[in-house]
PDB file of C-alpha atoms in Angstrom:
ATOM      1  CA  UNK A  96     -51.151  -5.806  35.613  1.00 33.00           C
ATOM      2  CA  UNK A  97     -52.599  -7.344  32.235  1.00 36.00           C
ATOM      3  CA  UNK A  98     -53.376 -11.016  32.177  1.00 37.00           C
ATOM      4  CA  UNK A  99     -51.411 -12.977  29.444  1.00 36.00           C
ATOM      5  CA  UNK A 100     -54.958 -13.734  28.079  1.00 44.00           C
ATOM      6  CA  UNK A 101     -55.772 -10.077  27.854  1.00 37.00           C
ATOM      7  CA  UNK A 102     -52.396  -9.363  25.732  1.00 37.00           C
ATOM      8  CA  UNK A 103     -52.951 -12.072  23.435  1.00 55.00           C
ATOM      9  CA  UNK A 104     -56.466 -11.077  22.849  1.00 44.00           C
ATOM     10  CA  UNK A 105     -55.978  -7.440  23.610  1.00 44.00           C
ATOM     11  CA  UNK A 106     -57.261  -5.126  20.253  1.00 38.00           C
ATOM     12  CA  UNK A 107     -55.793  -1.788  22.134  1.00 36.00           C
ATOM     13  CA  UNK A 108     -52.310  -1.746  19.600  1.00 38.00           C
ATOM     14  CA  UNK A 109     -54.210  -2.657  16.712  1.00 37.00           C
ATOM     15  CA  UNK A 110     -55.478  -0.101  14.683  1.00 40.00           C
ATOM     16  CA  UNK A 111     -57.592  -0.029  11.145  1.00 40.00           C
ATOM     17  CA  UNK A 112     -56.033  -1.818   8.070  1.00 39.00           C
ATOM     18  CA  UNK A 113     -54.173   0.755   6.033  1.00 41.00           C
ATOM     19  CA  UNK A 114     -56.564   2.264   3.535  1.00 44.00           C
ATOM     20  CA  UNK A 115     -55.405   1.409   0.115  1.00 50.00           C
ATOM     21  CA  UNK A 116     -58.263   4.501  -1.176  1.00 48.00           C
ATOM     22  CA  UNK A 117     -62.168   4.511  -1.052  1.00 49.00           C
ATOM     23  CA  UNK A 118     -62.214   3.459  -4.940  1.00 54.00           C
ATOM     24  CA  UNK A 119     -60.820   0.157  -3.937  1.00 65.00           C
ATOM     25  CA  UNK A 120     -63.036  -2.640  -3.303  1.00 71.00           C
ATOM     26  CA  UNK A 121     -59.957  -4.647  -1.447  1.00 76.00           C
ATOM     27  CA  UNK A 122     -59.568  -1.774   0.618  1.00 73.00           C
ATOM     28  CA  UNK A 123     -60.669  -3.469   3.581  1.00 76.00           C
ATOM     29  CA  UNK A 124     -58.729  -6.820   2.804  1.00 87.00           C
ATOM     30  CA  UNK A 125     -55.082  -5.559   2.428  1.00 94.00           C
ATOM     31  CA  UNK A 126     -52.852  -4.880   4.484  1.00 95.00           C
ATOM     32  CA  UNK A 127     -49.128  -3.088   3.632  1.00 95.00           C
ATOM     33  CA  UNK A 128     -46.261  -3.557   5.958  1.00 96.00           C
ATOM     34  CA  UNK A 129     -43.524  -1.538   4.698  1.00 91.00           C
ATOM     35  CA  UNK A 130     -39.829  -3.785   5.414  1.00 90.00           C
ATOM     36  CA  UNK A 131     -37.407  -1.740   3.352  1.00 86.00           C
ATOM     37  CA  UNK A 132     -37.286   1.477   1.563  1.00 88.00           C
ATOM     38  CA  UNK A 133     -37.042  -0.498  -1.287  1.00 90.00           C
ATOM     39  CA  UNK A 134     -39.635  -3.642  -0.577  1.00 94.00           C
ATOM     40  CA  UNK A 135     -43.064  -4.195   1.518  1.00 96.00           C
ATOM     41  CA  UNK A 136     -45.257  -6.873   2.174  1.00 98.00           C
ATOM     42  CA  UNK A 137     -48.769  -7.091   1.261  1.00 97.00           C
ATOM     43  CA  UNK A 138     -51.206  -9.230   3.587  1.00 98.00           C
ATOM     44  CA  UNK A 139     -54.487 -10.185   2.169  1.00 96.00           C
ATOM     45  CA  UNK A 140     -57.410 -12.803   2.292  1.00 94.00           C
ATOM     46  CA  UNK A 141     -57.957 -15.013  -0.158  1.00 94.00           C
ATOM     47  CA  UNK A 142     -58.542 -14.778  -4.063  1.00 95.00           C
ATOM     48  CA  UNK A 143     -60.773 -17.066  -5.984  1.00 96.00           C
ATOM     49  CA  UNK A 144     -61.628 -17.585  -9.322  1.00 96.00           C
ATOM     50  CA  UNK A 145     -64.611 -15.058  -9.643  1.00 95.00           C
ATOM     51  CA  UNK A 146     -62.127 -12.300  -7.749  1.00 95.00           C
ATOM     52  CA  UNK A 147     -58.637 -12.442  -8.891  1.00 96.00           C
ATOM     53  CA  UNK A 148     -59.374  -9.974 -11.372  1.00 95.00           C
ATOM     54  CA  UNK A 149     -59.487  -7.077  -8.663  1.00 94.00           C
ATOM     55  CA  UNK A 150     -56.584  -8.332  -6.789  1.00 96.00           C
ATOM     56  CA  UNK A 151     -54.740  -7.928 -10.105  1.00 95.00           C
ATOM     57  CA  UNK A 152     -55.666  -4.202 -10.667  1.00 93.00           C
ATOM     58  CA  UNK A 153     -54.392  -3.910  -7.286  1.00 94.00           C
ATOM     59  CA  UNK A 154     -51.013  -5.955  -8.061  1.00 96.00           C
ATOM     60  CA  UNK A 155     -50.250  -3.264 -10.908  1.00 94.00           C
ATOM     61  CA  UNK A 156     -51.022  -0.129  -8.870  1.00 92.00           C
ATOM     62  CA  UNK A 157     -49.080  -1.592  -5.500  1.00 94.00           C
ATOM     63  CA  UNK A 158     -46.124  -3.441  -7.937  1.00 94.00           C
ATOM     64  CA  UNK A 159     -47.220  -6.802  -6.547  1.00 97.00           C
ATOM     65  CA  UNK A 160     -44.295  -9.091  -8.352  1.00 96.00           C
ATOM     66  CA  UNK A 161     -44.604 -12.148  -6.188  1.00 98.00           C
ATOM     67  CA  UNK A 162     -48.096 -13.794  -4.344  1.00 98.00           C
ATOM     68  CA  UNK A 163     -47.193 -16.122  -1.557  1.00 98.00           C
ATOM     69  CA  UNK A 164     -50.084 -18.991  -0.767  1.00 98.00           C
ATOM     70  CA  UNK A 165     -49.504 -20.620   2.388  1.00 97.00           C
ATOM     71  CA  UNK A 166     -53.143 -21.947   2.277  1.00 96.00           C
ATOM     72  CA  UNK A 167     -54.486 -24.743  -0.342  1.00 95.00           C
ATOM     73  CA  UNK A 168     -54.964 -23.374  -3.412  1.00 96.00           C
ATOM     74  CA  UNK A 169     -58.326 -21.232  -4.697  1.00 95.00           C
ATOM     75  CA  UNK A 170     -57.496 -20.329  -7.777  1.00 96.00           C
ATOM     76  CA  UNK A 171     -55.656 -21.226 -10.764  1.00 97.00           C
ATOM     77  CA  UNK A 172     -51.849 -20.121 -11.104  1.00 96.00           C
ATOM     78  CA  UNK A 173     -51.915 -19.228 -14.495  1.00 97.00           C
ATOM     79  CA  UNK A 174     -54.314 -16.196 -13.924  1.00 95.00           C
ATOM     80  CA  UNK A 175     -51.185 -14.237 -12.688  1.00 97.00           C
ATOM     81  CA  UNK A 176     -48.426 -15.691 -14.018  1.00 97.00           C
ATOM     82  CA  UNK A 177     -49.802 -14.526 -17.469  1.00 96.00           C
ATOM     83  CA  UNK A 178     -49.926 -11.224 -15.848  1.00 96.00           C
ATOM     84  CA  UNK A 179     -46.168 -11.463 -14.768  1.00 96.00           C
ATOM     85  CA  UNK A 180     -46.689 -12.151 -11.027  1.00 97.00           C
ATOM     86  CA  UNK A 181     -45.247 -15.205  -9.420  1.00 98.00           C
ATOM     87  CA  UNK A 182     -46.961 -17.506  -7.419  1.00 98.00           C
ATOM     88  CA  UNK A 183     -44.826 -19.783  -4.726  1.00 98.00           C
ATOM     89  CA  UNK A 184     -46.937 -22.598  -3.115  1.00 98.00           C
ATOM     90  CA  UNK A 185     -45.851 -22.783   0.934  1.00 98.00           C
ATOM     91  CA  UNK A 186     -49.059 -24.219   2.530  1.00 97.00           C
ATOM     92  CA  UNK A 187     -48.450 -25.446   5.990  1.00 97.00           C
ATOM     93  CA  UNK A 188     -51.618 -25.965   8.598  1.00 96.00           C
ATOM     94  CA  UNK A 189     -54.092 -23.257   9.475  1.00 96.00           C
ATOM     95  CA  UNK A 190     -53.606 -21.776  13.235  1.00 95.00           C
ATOM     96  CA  UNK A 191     -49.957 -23.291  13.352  1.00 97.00           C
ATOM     97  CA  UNK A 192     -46.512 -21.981  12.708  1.00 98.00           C
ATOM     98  CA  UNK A 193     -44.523 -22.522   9.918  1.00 98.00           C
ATOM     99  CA  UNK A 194     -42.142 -25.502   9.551  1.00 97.00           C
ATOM    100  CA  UNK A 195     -38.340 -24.947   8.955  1.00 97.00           C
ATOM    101  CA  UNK A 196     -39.021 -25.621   4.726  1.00 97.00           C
ATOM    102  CA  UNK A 197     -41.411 -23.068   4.619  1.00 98.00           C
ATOM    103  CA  UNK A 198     -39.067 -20.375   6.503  1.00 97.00           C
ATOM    104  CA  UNK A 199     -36.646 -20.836   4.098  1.00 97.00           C
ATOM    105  CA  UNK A 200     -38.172 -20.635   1.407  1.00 98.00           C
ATOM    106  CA  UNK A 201     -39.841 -17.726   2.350  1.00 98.00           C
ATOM    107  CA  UNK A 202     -36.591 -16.049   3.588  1.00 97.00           C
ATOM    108  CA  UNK A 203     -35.126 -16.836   0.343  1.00 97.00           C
ATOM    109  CA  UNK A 204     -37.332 -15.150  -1.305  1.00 97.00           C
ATOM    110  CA  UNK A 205     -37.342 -12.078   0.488  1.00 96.00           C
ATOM    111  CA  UNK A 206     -33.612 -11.692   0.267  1.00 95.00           C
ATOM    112  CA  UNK A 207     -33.901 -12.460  -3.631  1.00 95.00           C
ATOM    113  CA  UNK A 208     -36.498 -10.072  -3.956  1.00 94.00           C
ATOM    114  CA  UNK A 209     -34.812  -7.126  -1.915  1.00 92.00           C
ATOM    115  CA  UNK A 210     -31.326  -7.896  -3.703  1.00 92.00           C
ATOM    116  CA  UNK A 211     -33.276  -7.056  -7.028  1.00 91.00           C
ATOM    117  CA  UNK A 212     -35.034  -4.545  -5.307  1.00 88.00           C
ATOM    118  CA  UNK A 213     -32.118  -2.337  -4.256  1.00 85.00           C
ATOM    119  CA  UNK A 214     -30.429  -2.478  -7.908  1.00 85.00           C
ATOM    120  CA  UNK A 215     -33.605  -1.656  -9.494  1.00 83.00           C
ATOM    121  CA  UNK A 216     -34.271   1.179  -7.243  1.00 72.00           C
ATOM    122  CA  UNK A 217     -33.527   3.850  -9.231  1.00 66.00           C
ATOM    123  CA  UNK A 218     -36.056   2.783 -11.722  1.00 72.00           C
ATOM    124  CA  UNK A 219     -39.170   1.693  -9.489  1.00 74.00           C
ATOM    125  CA  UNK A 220     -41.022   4.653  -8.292  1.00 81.00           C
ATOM    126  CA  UNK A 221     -42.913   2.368  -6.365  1.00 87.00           C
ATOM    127  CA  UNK A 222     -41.452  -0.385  -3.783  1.00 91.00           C
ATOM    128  CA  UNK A 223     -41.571  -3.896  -4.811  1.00 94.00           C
ATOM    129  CA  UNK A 224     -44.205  -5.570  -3.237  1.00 96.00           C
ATOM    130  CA  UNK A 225     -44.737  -9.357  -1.968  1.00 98.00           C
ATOM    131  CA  UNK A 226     -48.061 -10.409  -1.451  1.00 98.00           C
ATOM    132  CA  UNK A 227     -48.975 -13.452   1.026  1.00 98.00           C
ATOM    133  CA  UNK A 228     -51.814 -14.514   1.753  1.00 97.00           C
ATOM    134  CA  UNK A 229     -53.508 -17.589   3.746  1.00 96.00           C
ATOM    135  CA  UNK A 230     -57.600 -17.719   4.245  1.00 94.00           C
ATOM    136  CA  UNK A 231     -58.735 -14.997   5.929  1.00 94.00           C
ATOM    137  CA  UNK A 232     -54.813 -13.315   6.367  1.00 92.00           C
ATOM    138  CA  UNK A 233     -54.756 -13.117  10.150  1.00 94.00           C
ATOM    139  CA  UNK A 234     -52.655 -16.565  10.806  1.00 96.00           C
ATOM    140  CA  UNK A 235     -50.367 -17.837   8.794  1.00 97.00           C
ATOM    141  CA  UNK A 236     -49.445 -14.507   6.270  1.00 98.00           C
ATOM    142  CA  UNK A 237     -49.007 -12.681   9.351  1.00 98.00           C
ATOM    143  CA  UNK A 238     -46.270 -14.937  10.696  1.00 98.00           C
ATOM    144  CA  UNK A 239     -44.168 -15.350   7.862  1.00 98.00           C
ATOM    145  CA  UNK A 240     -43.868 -10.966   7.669  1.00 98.00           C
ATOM    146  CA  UNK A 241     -43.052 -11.362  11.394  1.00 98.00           C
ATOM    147  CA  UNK A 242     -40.675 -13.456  11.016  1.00 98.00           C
ATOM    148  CA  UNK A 243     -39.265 -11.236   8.236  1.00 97.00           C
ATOM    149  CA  UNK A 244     -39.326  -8.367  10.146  1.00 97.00           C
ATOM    150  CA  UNK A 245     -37.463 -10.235  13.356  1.00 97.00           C
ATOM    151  CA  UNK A 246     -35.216 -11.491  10.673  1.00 96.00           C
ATOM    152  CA  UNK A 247     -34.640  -7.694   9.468  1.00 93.00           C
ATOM    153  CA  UNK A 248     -33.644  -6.678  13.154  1.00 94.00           C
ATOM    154  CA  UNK A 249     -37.053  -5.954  14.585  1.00 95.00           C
ATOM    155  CA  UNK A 250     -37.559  -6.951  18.419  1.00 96.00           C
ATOM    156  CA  UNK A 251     -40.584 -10.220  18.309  1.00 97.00           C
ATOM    157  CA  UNK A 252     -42.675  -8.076  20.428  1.00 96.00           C
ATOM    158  CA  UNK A 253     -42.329  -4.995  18.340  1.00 96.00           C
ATOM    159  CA  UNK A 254     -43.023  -7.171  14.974  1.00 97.00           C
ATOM    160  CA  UNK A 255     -46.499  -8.643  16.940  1.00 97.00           C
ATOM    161  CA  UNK A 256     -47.307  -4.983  17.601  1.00 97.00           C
ATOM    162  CA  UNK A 257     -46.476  -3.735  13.958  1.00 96.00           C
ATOM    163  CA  UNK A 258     -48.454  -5.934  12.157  1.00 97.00           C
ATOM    164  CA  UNK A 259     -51.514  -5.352  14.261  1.00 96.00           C
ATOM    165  CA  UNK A 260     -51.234  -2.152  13.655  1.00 95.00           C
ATOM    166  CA  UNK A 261     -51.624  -3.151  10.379  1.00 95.00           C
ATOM    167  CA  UNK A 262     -54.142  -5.713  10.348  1.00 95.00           C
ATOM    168  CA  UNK A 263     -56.105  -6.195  13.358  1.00 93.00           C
ATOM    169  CA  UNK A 264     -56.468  -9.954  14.689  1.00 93.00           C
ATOM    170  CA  UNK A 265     -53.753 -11.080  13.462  1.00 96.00           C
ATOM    171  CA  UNK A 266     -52.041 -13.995  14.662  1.00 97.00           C
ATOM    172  CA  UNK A 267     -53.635 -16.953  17.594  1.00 96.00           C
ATOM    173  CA  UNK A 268     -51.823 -17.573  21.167  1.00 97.00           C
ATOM    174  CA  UNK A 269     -49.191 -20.418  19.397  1.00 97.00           C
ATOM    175  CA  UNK A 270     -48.426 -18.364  16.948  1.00 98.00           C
ATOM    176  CA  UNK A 271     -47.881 -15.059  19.579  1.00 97.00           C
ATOM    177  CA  UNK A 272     -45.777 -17.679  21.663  1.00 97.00           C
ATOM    178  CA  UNK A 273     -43.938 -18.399  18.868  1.00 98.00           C
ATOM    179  CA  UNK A 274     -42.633 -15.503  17.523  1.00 98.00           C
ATOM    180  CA  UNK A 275     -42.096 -14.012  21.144  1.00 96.00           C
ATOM    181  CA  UNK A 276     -40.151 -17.027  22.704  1.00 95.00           C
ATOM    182  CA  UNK A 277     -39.067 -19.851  19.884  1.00 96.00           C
ATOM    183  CA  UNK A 278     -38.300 -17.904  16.949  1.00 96.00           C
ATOM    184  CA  UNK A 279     -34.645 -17.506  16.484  1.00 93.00           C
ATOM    185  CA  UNK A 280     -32.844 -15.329  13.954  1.00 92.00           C
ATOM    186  CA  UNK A 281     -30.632 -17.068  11.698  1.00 86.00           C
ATOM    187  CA  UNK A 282     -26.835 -16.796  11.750  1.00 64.00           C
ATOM    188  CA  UNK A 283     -26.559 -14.601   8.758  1.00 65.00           C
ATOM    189  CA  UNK A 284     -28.882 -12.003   9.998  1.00 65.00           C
ATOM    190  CA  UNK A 285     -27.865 -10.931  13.232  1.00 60.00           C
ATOM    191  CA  UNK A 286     -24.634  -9.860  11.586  1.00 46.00           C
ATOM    192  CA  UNK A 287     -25.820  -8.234   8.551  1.00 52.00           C
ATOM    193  CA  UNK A 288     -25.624  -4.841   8.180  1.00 44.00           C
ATOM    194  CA  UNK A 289     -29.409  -3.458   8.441  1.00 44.00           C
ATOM    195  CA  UNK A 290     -30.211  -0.745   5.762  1.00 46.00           C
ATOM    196  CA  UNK A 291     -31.877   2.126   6.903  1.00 40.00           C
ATOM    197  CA  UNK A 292     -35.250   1.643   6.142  1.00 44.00           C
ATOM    198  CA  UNK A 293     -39.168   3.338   7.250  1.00 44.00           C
ATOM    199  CA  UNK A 294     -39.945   0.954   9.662  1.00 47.00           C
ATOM    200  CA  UNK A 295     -35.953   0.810  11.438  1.00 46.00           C
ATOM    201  CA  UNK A 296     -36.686   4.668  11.872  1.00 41.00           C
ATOM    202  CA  UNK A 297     -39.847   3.961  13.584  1.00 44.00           C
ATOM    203  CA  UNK A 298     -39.971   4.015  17.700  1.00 39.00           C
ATOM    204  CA  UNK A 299     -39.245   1.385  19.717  1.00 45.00           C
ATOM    205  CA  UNK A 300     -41.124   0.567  23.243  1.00 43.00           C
ATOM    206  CA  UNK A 301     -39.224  -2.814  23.765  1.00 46.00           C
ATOM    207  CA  UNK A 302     -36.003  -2.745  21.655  1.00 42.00           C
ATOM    208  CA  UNK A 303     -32.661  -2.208  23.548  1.00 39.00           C
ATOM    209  CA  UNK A 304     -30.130   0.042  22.420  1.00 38.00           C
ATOM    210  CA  UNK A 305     -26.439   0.418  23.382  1.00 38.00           C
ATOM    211  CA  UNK A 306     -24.875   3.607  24.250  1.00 38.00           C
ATOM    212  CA  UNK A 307     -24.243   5.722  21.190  1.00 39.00           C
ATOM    213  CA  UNK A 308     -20.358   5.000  20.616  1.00 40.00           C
ATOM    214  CA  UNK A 309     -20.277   2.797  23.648  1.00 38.00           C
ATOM    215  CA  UNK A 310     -19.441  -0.320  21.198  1.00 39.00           C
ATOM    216  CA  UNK A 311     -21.254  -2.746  23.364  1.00 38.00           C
ATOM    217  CA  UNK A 312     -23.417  -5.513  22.126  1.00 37.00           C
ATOM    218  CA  UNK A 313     -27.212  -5.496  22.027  1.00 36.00           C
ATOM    219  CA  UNK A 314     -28.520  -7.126  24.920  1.00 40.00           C
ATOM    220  CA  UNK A 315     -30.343 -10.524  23.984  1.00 41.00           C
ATOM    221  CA  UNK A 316     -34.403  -9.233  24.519  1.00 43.00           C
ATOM    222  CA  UNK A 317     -35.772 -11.141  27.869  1.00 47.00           C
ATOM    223  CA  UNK A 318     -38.430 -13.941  27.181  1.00 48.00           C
ATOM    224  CA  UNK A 319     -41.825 -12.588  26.342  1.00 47.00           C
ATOM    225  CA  UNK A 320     -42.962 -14.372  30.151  1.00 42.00           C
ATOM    226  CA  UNK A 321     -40.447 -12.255  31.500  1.00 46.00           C
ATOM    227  CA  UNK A 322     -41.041  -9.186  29.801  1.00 50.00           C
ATOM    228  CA  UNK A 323     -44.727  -9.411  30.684  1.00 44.00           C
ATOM    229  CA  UNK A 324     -44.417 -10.458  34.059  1.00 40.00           C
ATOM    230  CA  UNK A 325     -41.034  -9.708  35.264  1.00 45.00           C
ATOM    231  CA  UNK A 326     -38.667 -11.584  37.270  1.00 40.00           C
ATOM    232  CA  UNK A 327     -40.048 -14.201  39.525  1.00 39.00           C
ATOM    233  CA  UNK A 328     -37.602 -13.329  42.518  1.00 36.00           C
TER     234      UNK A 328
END
């Protein structure tokens, strides 16, 4: 049976970063995470200066309408916001998790978003996209899609896996711990209706499901200790 240290450190359900095309310099420093049919996230490194100008070419072609910096800032504000994109300061401290201001800001935002999202649908051809990054994008912009993804009905486990997939190395031990064992859902989500959506369709190893038409509840998922370990009688 697998350590704990070799599942937190474990690269085997990571894959390569989704290729955003050869002609893209960024190709190896974004990540997309699809959340709804009509939103994704976008997980990157971060822009200076002397680089936003690519990210921006990049913001046009993905429809990047919001960059969220959860990192001190490296560039000026104004060089997007003249371009139309919104910048949200949420900087909390590298390797930890994010405080209880930050998540709900961040939430906030991602309902906003999708609520314009879904009207506008008709006339986007592509999603709406939120971009967050912190330094290097493996810590602190991982969690907060995570989060949104646990938030969107997505078993912690699953949303670790997912984004891995995505971006390989994301997220340290706390932060693993975290999102496994002390992140709770809020009140309003685990009884909204969940849309259907690309990643709701995708398969499962560690969600629970009730009988179809049984009418039963969800079981609550077991702690991540116990999930990895089992019971201890």
């Amino acid at each position: 049976m697998a350590s704990m240290s070799a599942y937190y450190t474990s690269s085997s359900t990571a894959g390569p970063r989704k290729p955003l095309g050869k002609s893209s310099p960024l190709a190896n420093s974004f990540s997309l995470i699809e959340y709804d049919r009509d939103l994704r996230f976008l997980i990157m490194d971060c822009p200076t200066n002397n680089t936003i100008a690519l990210y921006l070419k990049e913001f046009v072609r993905l429809n990047v309408t919001d960059v969220v910096r959860v990192c001190e800032p490296t560039y000026l504000r104004e060089r997007l916001e003249t371009h139309g994109v919104r910048v949200h300061d949420l900087p909390f401290k590298d390797g930890d998790v994010p405080p209880a201001s930050v998540l709900k800001q961040w939430l906030d935002l991602v309902n906003e978003r999708l609520s314009e999202a879904v009207s506008e649908s008709a006339d986007q051809p592509v999603p709406k996209t939120i971009a967050v990054h912190c330094v290097a994008g493996l810590g602190r912009a991982p969690v907060l899609v995570a989060v949104a993804l646990i938030e969107k009905g997505m078993d912690p486990l699953d949303s670790i896996e997912h984004v891995r997939h995505k971006r390989r190395g994301a997220f340290n031990n706390r932060q693993i711990t975290y999102l496994a064992d002390q992140y709770k859902r809020t009140a309003a989500s685990k009884h909204a209706k969940v849309r259907a959506s690309p990643m709701n369709s995708m398969s499962s190893p560690h969600a629970s499901a009730s009988p179809a038409g049984s009418g039963s509840a969800v079981p609550a998922p077991k702690s991540f200790f116990r999930k990895m370990f089992g019971s201890s009688h």
